[in-house]
Every structure is written in structure tokens, then in C-alpha cells.
Coordinates of C-alpha atoms and ligand atoms in Angstrom, one line a residue:
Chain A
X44 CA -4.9 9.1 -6.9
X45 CA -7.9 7.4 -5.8
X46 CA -8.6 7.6 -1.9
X47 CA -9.4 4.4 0.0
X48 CA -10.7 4.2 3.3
X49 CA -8.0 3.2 6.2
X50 CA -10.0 1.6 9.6
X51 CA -8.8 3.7 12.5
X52 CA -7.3 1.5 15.5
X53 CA -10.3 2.7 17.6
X54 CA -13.0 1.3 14.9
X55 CA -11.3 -1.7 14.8
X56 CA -11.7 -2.5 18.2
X57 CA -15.2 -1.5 18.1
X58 CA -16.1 -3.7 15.0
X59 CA -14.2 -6.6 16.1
X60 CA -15.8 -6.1 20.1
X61 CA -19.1 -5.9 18.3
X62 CA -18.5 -9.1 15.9
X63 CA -17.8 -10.9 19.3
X64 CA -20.5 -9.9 21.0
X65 CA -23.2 -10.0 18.5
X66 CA -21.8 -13.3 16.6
X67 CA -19.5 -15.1 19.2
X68 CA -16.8 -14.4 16.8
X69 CA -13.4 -13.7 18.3
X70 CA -11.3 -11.9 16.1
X71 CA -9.7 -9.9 18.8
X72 CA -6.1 -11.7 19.1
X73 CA -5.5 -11.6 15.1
X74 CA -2.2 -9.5 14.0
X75 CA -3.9 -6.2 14.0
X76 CA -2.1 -4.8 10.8
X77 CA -3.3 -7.7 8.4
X78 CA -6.7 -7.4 9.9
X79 CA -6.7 -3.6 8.9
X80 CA -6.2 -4.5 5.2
X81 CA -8.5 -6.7 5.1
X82 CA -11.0 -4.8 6.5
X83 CA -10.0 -1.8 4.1
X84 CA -10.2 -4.1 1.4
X85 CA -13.6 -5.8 2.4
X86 CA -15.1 -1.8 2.6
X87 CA -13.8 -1.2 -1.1
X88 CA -15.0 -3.9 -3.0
X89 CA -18.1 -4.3 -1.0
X90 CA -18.6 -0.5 -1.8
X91 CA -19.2 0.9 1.7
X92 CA -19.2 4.9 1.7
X93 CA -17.7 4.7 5.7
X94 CA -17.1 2.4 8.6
X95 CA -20.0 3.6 10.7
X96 CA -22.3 2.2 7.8
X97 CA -20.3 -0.9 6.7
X98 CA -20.4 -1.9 10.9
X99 CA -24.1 -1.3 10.7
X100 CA -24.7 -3.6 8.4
X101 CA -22.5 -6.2 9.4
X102 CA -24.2 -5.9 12.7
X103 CA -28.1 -5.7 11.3
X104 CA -27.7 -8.7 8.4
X105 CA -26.7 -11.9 10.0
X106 CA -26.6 -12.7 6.2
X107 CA -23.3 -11.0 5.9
X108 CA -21.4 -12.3 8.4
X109 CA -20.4 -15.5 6.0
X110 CA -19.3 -13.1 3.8
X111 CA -17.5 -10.9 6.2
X112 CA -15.5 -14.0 7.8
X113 CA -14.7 -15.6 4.5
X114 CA -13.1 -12.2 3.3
X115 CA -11.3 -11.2 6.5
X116 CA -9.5 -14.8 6.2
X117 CA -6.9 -15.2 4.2
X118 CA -7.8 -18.6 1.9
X119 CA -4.6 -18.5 0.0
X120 CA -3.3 -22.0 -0.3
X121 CA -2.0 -24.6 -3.2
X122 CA -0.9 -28.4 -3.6
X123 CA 2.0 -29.3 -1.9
X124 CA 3.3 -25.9 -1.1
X125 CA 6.9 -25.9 -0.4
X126 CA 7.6 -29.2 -2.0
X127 CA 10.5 -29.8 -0.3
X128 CA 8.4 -30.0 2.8
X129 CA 6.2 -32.3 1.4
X130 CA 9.5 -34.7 1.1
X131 CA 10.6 -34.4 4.5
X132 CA 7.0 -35.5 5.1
X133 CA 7.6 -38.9 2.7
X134 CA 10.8 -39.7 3.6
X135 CA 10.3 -38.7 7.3
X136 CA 7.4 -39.2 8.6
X137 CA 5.4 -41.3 7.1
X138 CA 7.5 -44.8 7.8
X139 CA 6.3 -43.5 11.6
X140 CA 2.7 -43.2 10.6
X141 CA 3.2 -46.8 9.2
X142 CA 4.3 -48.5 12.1
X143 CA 0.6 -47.1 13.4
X144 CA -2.5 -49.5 13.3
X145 CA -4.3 -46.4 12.2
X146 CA -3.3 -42.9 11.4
X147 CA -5.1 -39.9 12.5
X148 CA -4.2 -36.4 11.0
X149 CA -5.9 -33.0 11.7
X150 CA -5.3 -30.2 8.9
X151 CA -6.2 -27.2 11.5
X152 CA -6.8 -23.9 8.9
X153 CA -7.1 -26.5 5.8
X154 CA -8.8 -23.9 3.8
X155 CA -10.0 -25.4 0.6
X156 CA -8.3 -28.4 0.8
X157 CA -5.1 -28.3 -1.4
X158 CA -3.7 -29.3 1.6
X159 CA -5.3 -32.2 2.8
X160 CA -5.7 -33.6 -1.1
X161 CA -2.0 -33.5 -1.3
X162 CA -1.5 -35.4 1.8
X163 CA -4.1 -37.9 0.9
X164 CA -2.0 -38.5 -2.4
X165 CA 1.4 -39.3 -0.2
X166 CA -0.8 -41.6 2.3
X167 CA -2.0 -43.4 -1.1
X168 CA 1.8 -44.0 -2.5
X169 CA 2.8 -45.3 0.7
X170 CA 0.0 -47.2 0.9
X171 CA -1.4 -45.9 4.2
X172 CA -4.2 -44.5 2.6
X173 CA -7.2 -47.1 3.9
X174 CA -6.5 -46.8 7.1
X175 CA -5.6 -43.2 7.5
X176 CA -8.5 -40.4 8.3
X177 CA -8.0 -36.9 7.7
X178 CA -9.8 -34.3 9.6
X179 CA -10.1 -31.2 7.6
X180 CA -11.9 -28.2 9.5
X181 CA -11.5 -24.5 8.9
X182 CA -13.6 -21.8 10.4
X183 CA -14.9 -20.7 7.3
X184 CA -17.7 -22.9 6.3
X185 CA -17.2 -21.7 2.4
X186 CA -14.1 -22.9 2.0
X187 CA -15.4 -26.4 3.4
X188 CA -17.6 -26.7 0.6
X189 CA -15.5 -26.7 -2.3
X190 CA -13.2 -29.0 -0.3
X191 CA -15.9 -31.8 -0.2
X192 CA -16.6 -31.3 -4.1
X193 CA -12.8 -31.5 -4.3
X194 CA -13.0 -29.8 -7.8
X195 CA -10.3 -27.2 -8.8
X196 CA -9.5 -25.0 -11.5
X197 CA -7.7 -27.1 -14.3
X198 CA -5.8 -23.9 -14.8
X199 CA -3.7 -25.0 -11.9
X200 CA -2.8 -28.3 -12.2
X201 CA 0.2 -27.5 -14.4
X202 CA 2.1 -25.7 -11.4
X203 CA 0.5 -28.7 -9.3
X204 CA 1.9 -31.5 -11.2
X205 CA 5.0 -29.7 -10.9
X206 CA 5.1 -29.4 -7.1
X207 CA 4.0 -33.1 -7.1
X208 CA 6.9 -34.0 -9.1
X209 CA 9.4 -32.0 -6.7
X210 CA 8.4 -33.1 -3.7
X211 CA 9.0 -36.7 -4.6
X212 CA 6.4 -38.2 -6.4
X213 CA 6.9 -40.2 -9.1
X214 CA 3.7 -41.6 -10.6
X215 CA 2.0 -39.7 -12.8
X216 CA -0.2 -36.9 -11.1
X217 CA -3.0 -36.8 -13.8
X218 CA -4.5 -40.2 -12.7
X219 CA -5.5 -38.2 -9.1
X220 CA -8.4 -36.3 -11.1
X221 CA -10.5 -36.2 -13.7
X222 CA -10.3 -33.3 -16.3
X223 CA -13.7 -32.3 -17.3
X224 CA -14.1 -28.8 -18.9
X225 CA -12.1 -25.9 -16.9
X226 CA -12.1 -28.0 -13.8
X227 CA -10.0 -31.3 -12.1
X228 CA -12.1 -33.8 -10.0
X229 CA -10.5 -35.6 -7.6
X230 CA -11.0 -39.3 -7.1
X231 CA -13.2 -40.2 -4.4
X232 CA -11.0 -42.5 -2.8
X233 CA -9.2 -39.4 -1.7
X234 CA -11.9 -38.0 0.0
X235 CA -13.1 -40.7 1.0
X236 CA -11.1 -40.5 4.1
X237 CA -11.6 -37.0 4.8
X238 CA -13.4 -35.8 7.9
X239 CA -14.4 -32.8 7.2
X240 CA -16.1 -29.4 9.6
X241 CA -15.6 -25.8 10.8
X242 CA -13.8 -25.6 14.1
X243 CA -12.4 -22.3 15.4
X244 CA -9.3 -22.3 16.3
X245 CA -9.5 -19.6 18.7
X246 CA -12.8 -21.1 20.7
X247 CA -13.3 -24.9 19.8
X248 CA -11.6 -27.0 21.4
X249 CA -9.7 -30.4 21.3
X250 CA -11.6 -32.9 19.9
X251 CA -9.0 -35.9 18.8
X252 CA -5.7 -37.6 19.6
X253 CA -3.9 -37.1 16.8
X254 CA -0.2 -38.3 15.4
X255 CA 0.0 -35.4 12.7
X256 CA -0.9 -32.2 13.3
X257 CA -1.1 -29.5 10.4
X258 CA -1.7 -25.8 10.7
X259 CA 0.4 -23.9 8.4
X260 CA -0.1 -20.0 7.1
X261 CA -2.7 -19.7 10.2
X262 CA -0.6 -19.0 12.6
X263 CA 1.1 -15.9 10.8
X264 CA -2.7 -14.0 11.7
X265 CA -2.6 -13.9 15.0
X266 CA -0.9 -12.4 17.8
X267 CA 1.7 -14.2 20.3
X268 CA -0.6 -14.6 23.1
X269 CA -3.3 -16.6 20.4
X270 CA -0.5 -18.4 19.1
X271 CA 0.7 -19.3 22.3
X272 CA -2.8 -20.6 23.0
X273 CA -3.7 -22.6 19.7
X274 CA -0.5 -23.9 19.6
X275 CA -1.3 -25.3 23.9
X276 CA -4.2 -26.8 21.9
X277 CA -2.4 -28.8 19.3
X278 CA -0.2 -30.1 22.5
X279 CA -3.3 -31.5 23.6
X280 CA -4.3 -33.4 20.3
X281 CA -1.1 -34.7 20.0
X282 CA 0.1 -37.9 20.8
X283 CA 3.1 -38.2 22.4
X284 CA 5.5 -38.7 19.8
X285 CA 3.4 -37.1 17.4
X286 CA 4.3 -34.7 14.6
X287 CA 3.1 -31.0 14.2
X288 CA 3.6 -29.5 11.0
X289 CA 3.8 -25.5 10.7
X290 CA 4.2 -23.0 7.8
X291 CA 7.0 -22.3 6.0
X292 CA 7.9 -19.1 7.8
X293 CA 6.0 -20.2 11.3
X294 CA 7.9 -21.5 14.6
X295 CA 7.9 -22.8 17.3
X296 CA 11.0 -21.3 18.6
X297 CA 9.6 -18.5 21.7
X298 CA 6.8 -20.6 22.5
X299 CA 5.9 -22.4 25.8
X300 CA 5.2 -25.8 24.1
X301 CA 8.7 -25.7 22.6
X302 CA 10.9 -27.0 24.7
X303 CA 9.1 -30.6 24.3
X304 CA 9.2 -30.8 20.8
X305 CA 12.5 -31.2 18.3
X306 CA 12.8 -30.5 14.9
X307 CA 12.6 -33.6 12.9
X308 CA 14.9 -31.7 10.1
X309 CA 16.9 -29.0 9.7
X310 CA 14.7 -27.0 7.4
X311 CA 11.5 -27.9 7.2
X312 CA 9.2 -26.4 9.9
X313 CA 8.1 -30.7 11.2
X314 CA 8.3 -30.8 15.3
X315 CA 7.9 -34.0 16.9
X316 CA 6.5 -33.9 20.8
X317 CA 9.3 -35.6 22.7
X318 CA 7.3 -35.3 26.0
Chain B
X944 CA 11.9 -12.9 27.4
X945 CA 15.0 -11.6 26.1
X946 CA 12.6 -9.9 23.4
X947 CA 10.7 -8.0 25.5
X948 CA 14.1 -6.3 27.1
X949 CA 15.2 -5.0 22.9
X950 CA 14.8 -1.3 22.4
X951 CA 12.6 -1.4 19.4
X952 CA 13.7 1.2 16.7
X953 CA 12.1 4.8 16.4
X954 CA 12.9 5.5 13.3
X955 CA 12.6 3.3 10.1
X956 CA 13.6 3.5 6.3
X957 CA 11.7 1.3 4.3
X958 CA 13.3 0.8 0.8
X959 CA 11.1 -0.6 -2.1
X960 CA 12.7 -2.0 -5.4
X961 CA 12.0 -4.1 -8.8
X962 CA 13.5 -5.0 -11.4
X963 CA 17.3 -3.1 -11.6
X964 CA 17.1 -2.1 -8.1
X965 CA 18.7 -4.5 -6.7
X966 CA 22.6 -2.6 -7.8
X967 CA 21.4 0.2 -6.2
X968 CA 20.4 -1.9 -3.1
X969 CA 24.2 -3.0 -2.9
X970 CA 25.6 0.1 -3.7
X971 CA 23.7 1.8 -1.1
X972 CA 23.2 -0.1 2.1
X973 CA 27.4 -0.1 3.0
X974 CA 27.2 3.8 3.2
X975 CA 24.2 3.9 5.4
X976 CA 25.3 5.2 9.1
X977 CA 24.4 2.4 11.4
X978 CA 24.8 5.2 14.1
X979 CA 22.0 6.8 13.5
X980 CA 19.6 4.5 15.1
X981 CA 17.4 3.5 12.7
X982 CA 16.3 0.0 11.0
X983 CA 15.8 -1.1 7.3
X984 CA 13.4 -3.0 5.7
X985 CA 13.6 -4.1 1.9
X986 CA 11.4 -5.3 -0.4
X987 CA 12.1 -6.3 -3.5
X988 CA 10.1 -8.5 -6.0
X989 CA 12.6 -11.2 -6.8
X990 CA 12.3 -15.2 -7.4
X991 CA 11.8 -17.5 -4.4
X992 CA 14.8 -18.9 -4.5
X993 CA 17.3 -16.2 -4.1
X994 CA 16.6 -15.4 -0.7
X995 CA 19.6 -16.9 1.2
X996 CA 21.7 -15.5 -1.8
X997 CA 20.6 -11.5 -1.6
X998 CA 21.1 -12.2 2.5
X999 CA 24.4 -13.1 1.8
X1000 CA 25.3 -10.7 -0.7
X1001 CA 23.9 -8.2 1.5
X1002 CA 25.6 -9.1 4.2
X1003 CA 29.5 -9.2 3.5
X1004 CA 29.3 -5.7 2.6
X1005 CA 28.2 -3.8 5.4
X1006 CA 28.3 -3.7 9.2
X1007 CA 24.3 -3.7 9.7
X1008 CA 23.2 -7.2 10.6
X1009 CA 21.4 -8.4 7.7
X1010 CA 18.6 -11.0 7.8
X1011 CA 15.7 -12.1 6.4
X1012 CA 12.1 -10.7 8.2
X1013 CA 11.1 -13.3 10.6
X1014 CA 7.5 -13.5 12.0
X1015 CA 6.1 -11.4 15.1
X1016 CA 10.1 -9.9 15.5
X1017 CA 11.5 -6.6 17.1
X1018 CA 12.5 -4.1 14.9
X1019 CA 15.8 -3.4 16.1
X1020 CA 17.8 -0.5 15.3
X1021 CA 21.0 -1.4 13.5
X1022 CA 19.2 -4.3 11.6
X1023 CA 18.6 -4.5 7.7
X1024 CA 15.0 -6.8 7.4
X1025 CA 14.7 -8.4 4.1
X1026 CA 11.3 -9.4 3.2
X1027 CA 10.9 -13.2 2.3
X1028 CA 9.7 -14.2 -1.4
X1029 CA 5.5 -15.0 -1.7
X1030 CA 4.8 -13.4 1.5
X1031 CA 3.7 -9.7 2.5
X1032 CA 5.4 -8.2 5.3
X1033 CA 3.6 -5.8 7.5
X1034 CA 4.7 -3.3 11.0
X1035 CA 2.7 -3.7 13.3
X1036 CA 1.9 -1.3 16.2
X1037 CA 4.2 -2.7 18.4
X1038 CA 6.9 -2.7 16.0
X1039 CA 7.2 -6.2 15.6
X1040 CA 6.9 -7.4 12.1
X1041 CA 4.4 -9.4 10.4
X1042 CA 3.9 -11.8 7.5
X1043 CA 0.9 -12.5 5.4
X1044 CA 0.2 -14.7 2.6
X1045 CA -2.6 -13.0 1.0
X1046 CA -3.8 -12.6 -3.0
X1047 CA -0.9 -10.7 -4.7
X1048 CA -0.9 -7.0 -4.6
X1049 CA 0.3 -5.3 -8.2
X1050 CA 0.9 -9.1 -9.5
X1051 CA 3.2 -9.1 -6.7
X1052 CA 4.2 -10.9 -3.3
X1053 CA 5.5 -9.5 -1.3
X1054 CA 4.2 -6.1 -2.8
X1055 CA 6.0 -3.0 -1.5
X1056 CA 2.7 -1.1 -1.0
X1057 CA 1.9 -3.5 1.8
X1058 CA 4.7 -2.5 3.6
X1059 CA 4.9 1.3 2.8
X1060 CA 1.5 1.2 3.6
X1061 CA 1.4 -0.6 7.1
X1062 CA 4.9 0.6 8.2
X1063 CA 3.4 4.5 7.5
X1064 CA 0.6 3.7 10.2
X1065 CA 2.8 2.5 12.2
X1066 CA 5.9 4.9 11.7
X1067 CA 4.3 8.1 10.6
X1068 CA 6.6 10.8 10.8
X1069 CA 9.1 8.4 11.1
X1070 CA 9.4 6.9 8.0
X1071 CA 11.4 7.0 5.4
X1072 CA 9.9 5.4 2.0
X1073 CA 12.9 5.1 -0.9
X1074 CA 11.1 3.7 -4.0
X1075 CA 14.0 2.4 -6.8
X1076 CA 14.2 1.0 -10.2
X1077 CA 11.3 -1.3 -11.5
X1078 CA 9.1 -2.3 -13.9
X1079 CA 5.6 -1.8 -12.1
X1080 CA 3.5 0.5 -10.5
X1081 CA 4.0 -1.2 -7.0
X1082 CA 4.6 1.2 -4.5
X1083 CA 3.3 4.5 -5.4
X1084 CA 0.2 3.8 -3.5
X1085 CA 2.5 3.3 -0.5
X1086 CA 4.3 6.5 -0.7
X1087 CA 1.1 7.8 -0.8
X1088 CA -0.3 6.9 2.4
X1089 CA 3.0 7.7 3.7
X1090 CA 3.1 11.1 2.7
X1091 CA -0.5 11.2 4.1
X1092 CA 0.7 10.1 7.4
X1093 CA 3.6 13.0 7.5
X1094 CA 6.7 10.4 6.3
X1095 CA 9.4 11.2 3.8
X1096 CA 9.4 9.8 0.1
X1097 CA 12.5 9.7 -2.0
X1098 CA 12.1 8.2 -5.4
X1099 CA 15.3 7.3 -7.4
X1100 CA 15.6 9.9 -10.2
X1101 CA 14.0 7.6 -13.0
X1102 CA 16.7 9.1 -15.4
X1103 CA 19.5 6.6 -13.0
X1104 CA 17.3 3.8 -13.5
X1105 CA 18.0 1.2 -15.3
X1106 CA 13.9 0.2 -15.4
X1107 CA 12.2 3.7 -15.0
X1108 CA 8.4 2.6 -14.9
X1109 CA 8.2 2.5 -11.0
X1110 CA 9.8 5.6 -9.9
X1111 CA 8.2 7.4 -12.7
X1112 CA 4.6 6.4 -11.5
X1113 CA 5.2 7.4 -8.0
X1114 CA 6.4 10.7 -9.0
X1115 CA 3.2 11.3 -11.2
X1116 CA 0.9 10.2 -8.7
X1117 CA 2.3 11.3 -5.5
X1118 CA 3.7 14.4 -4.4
X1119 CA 7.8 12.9 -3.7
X1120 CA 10.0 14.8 -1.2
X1121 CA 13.3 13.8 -3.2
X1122 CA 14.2 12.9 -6.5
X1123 CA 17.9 11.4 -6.0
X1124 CA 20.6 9.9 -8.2
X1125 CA 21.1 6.5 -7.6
X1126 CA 25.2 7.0 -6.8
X1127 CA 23.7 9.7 -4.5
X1128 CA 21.2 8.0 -1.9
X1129 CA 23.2 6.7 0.7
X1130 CA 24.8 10.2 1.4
X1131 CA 21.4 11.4 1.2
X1132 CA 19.6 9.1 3.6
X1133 CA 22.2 9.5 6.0
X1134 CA 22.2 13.5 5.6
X1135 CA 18.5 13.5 6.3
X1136 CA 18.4 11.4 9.0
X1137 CA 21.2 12.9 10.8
X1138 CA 19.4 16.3 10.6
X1139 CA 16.2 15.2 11.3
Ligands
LIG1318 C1 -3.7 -19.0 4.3 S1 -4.9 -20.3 4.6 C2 -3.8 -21.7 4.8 C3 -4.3 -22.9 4.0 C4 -3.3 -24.1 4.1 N1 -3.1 -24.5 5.5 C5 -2.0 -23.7 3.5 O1 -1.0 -23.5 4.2 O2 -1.9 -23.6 2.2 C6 -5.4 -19.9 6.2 C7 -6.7 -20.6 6.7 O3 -6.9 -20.4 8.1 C8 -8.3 -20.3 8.3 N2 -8.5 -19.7 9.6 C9 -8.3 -18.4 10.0 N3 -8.7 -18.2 11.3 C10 -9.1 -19.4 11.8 C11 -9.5 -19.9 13.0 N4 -9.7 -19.0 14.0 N5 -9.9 -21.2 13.2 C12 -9.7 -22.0 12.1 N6 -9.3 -21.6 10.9 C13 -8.9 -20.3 10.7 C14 -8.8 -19.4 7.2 O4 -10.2 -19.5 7.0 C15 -7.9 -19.9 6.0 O5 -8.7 -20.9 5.3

């Protein structure tokens, strides 16, 4: 069997103490078992005979960083993901975000986008659209980009469409994009209203009021004492009142912040700040 | 926090399974000695929506607790952990567990490799890897690296399989401990476990 190359705890320190130094990078509070794989991972494909060389040149070609911090992310992500969460979202939510001059929304983590298109499609069929703005940031400038083009593989849409359907809608999802080739372009109405720019989570800070608050499947890489502190930093974005939205298999259940927030639904990870 | 006061478990069996192992699951998790101090932790490639269901199946036939892996928890001994559909589950070195939502892994999430693999750098010695019935090769690189790290691999003798593909990789690409009959595991575990 073929023999891959498993990071050592003490090299992982050292790589991720240099990273920080060297880049201002802080990867230091991410689940440590995750990060191992995909550092392993990074070392195969990027064909590095050891550690001692693959940190060498991480550390000697600023080039590579991109590359490193797109890799070590995990950019997984689809449209509307966990339909039935998306519902709650319609049927719950949004009649508050009506009653709201204007609606503010951060997607914290939004990777490339999926996310924030899909929300932009349920601010249009409630007609909140035009005086909604999304801000989409990520720490991973790549991902950024193909969020602005807010072009996807056509491949997808199938599974898309489906999701769309399930979570509630009822128009037709096809008039969203245009199908040209292998790929779906979004209208620009969507984007339109989309803010978009890195931020890092673990260093940036709080840079909005906000009255929705998503950061779902980011929390799941990082330790308790990060999560602890990102999620102190969505309390401070959000308006009282205000709804923070989670991954499917995130909570909020051991953390300081949640004894001021309720569940807006049985299910669905949705909290709303009571306090 | 009432966390922090748990005894984590020392010792941990991980089971792996695919298509037709989930019989064997059933059949073998009553007989397991909850006495012996040790915790469980399934994976098995299986469609989203039968979580709650193979919880609850699980659950009415033995005295473990059975419940589905939550993020950053204990590993308690006592407790059967099954790993939720489309994410990875990983051990971390605390023995709390993990999820991830990376790119499949052997066209699967969660893959079985990912936790063999993370639960044998974190358990060693003290691991347990049972790979069952299934249709792909997930897994065998798992057993590997725990066999590396000094754990114990039993593979389901592929001729009680209803789907031999993915015991019989494992066996031709790693050198397996134990090749057991299906009917015969639960004894087995238990011998080894008490003994060792
Ligand atoms: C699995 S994706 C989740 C995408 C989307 N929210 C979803 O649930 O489908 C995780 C995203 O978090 C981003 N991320 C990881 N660490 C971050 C940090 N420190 N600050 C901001 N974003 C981060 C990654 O770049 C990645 O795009």
C-alpha cells in the first residue's frame, strides 16, 4: 500500500507558529485533527518529499501562501443546504426582516457563495430583495472571486433546483441564471446587493450591526476556546433581536453567549439574541 | 462544566461498515460488554435520512447509550457514537470528537478511513478497527495506519458477507489481526478486550 506522510503533532505546531509569525496567519485554535489531514493532504498532491521541505517553502515563497490557505480550508458548500433550513428561514424569519426599513445580513465563512446566492433568491420572493445588503466575506480571497463572477458549474443545478424546490420555493429556479455552455450565470440583480471581502474570523473584527448572522460549517474547524471567541463576535454584530444562523451539526448549546439567545425552532440550528 | 468532570474513555472500538453491514451492526452491538470500559464509534455509509432511524434501531436493543456523534464531545465509555450522514468524523487528541465537511473520501462521506485514520493517532494501541460488509475500498487505508500505530484490525470474514468487496481489500492490502464470522464478533470483541 502506498505510504503517505502523517504531520507529527510537534511539526504542526511549528508550521502553524511559523505561518503566524511569518504571515499573521492564525491557524493555531483550528480542531487539530482536521488540520492534520489537510496538511497531509496538501504535502501529497503538492508532491512534497517531507515536512521540513514543504515548511521551507511555504515559509521562503509568499506566492504559496494563497495556495496553502485556500487548501487547508475546507470550501465545501452548495445551494440551500439543508433545505428544510432554508424554510424555517422563509416562513420564520424573514416576515421579521420585513418589518425592517433595511435589512443587513453577514454570511461569516460564505465560501463561494452558494450561500449567499440562495439567500438572495428568498430576499427576492419575499420581495425584500432592494433593500437588503448581503455581506459576503471569507478569509480566502479565492473563493471571493468566483463569488463575484457568480458563475457555477451547470452540472449542479439539477441537485440545486431540487434543494430550491424543497425548501419552499415555488417559482421556477431556472429564471435565477443563465445557462451558457457548462456553466450557470446568475442575474446581476442578485449580486447586486452583495458586499463582498476577506475578513478573518479569528483576527478581524466587528465591522456591522447586523439582524442575520450566518456562519455555518466554520465553526466545526475550530477548537472551543475559538468558537467561544467568534461566536462573542457575532454577539457584537448582532442586533438585539437579531438572528444567528449556524450549521447543521453546530450549537450553541456550551457556549457563554447562549444563555441570551433561544431557538427560533425546534430543529433548525436559527438562535435569536433575546438580550 | 459538567464536561470537563467526564472520564473520557481509554479504550475505543471503531467499527466501519457499507453496504450489508448494517445486520451485522445489529446483531453485534447487544452482545458487546458495556463493562469493559470502552466506547463505540460507527460509521457506516448510508443515506441522509436514516439517521434518527439506525439511532433508534440501535438503541432498543442494547443497554449502551446510543447516539448520534455530536461536535467537540467526550468520548465516554459506555457510549455507542454514530457518525452523522455527509460529514467526516474525526478523534481528536483530547478525545473529544470532531466533524468535518470536506471533499468525499472513497466517493464517500463520512468515509471510514477518516476515522480509522484520526481515531489510530489518537488511540494507538488502543484501538480496535472492525471493518464489515461493503461494496468499496473505504477503510482499508484506515486499518492501515492503525496497524501502523500498534491497534488491532479485525475484518469480517468476507465469506459471511453479504457484500465482500471491502473486507476483501483490507485483507489484501493490510496485514489484519482477525478474520471473524459475522455471528462470531461480539464474542470476539469482548474476549479480546477483556484480556487485553
Ligand atoms: C465548509 S465552508 C462553509 C461554506 C458555507 N457557509 C456553507 O455552509 O455551505 C467553510 C468556509 O469557512 C472559511 N473559513 C475558514 N476559516 C476562516 C476564518 N478564520 N475566517 C473566515 N472564514 C474562514 C473557509 O475558507 C471556507 O470557505
Amino acid at each position: 500500500m502506498e505510504k503517505n506522510l502523517h504531520i507529527q503533532d510537534d511539526e504542526l505546531q511549528l508550521l502553524l507558529n511559523d505561518v503566524m509569525q511569518k504571515y499573521g496567519y492564525d491557524f493555531l485554535g483550528y480542531s487539530e485533527a482536521s488540520m492534520k489531514r489537510r496538511i497531509d493532504r496538501l504535502v501529497s498532491i503538492d508532491r512534497f518529499p517531507s515536512f521540513a521541505e514543504f515548511r521551507h517553502h511555504l515559509l521562503s515563497n509568499e506566492a504559496y501562501l494563497q495556495r496553502f490557505v485556500e487548501e487547508i480550508t475546507v470550501n465545501v458548500t452548495e445551494m440551500f443546504r439543508d433545505p428544510s433550513f432554508y424554510r424555517v428561514l422563509r416562513k420564520q424569519v424573514l416576515p421579521v426582516l420585513a418589518t425592517h426599513p433595511f435589512v443587513r445580513i453577514w454570511h461569516a465563512g460564505c465560501s463561494t457563495g452558494e450561500e449567499v446566492y440562495s439567500m438572495a433568491i428568498l430576499l427576492e420572493e419575499a420581495n425584500l430583495l432592494h433593500k437588503s445588503l448581503l455581506y459576503a466575506t471569507d478569509i480566502n480571497p479565492g473563493v471571493l472571486q468566483k463569488l463575484q463572477s457568480g458563475i457555477f458549474p451547470i452540472a449542479q443545478m439539477r441537485q440545486y433546483s431540487e434543494n430550491y424546490i424543497e425548501s419552499g420555493g415555488t417559482g421556477d429556479f431556472s429564471k435565477y441564471y443563465t445557462a451558457k455552455y457548462n456553466l450557470a450565470k446568475f442575474n446581476e440583480s442578485l449580486n447586486s446587493k452583495m458586499i463582498v471581502s476577506t475578513h478573518n474570523l479569528v483576527s478581524d473584527r466587528s465591522f456591522n450591526e447586523f439582524q442575520l448572522i450566518f456562519c455555518r460549517n466554520v465553526l466545526i474547524y475550530f477548537d472551543k476556546p475559538l468558537q467561544d471567541k467568534v461566536l462573542g463576535l457575532f454577539d457584537e454584530s448582532l442586533e438585539t433581536l437579531g438572528f444567528l444562523a449556524l450549521g447543521a451539526k453546530e450549537h450553541l448549546t456550551f457556549s457563554p453567549i447562549g444563555k441570551n439567545y433561544q431557538p427560533v425552532n425546534g430543529r433548525e440550528k436559527i438562535w435569536r439574541k433575546m438580550y | 462544566m459538567a464536561e470537563n468532570v467526564l472520564i473520557t474513555a481509554k479504550r475505543v472500538v471503531a467499527i466501519g461498515g457499507s453496504a450489508g453491514s448494517l445486520d451485522v451492526i445489529i446483531r453485534l452491538l447487544p452482545g458487546l460488554d458495556k463493562q469493559l470500559g470502552y466506547a463505540v464509534i460507527i460509521v457506516i455509509h448510508r443515506r441522509s435520512q436514516q439517521d434518527s432511524l439506525l439511532g433508534n434501531i440501535l438503541g432498543t436493543k442494547t443497554d449502551w447509550v446510543v447516539k448520534e456523534a455530536e461536535e467537540k464531545e467526550p468520548v465516554i465509555p459506555g457510549y455507542v457514537y454514530l457518525v452523522p450522514s455527509d460529514y467526516h468524523l474525526l478523534v481528536e487528541k483530547d478525545h473529544t470528537l470532531s466533524l468535518d465537511d470536506s471533499e468525499k473520501v472513497n466517493y464517500s462521506r463520512p468515509s471510514i478511513d477518516v476515522t480509522f485514520e484520526s481515531a489510530a493517532e489518537t488511540y494507538r494501541e488502543n484501538l480496535t478497527a472492525v471493518l464489515l460488509s461493503g461494496a468499496n475500498a473505504d477503510g482499508a487505508a484506515g486499518m492501515q495506519r492503525t496497524k501502523e500505530l500498534g491497534g488491532i484490525c479485525i475484518v469480517q470474514n468476507p465469506l459471511s458477507a453479504e457484500v465482500s468487496y471491502m473486507p476483501e481489500q483490507a485483507i489484501r492490502q493490510v496485514a489484519v489481526d482477525h478474520i471473524v464470522d459475522a455471528e462470531q464478533l461480539g464474542k470476539f470483541i469482548n474476549d479480546l478486550l477483556k484480556n487485553g
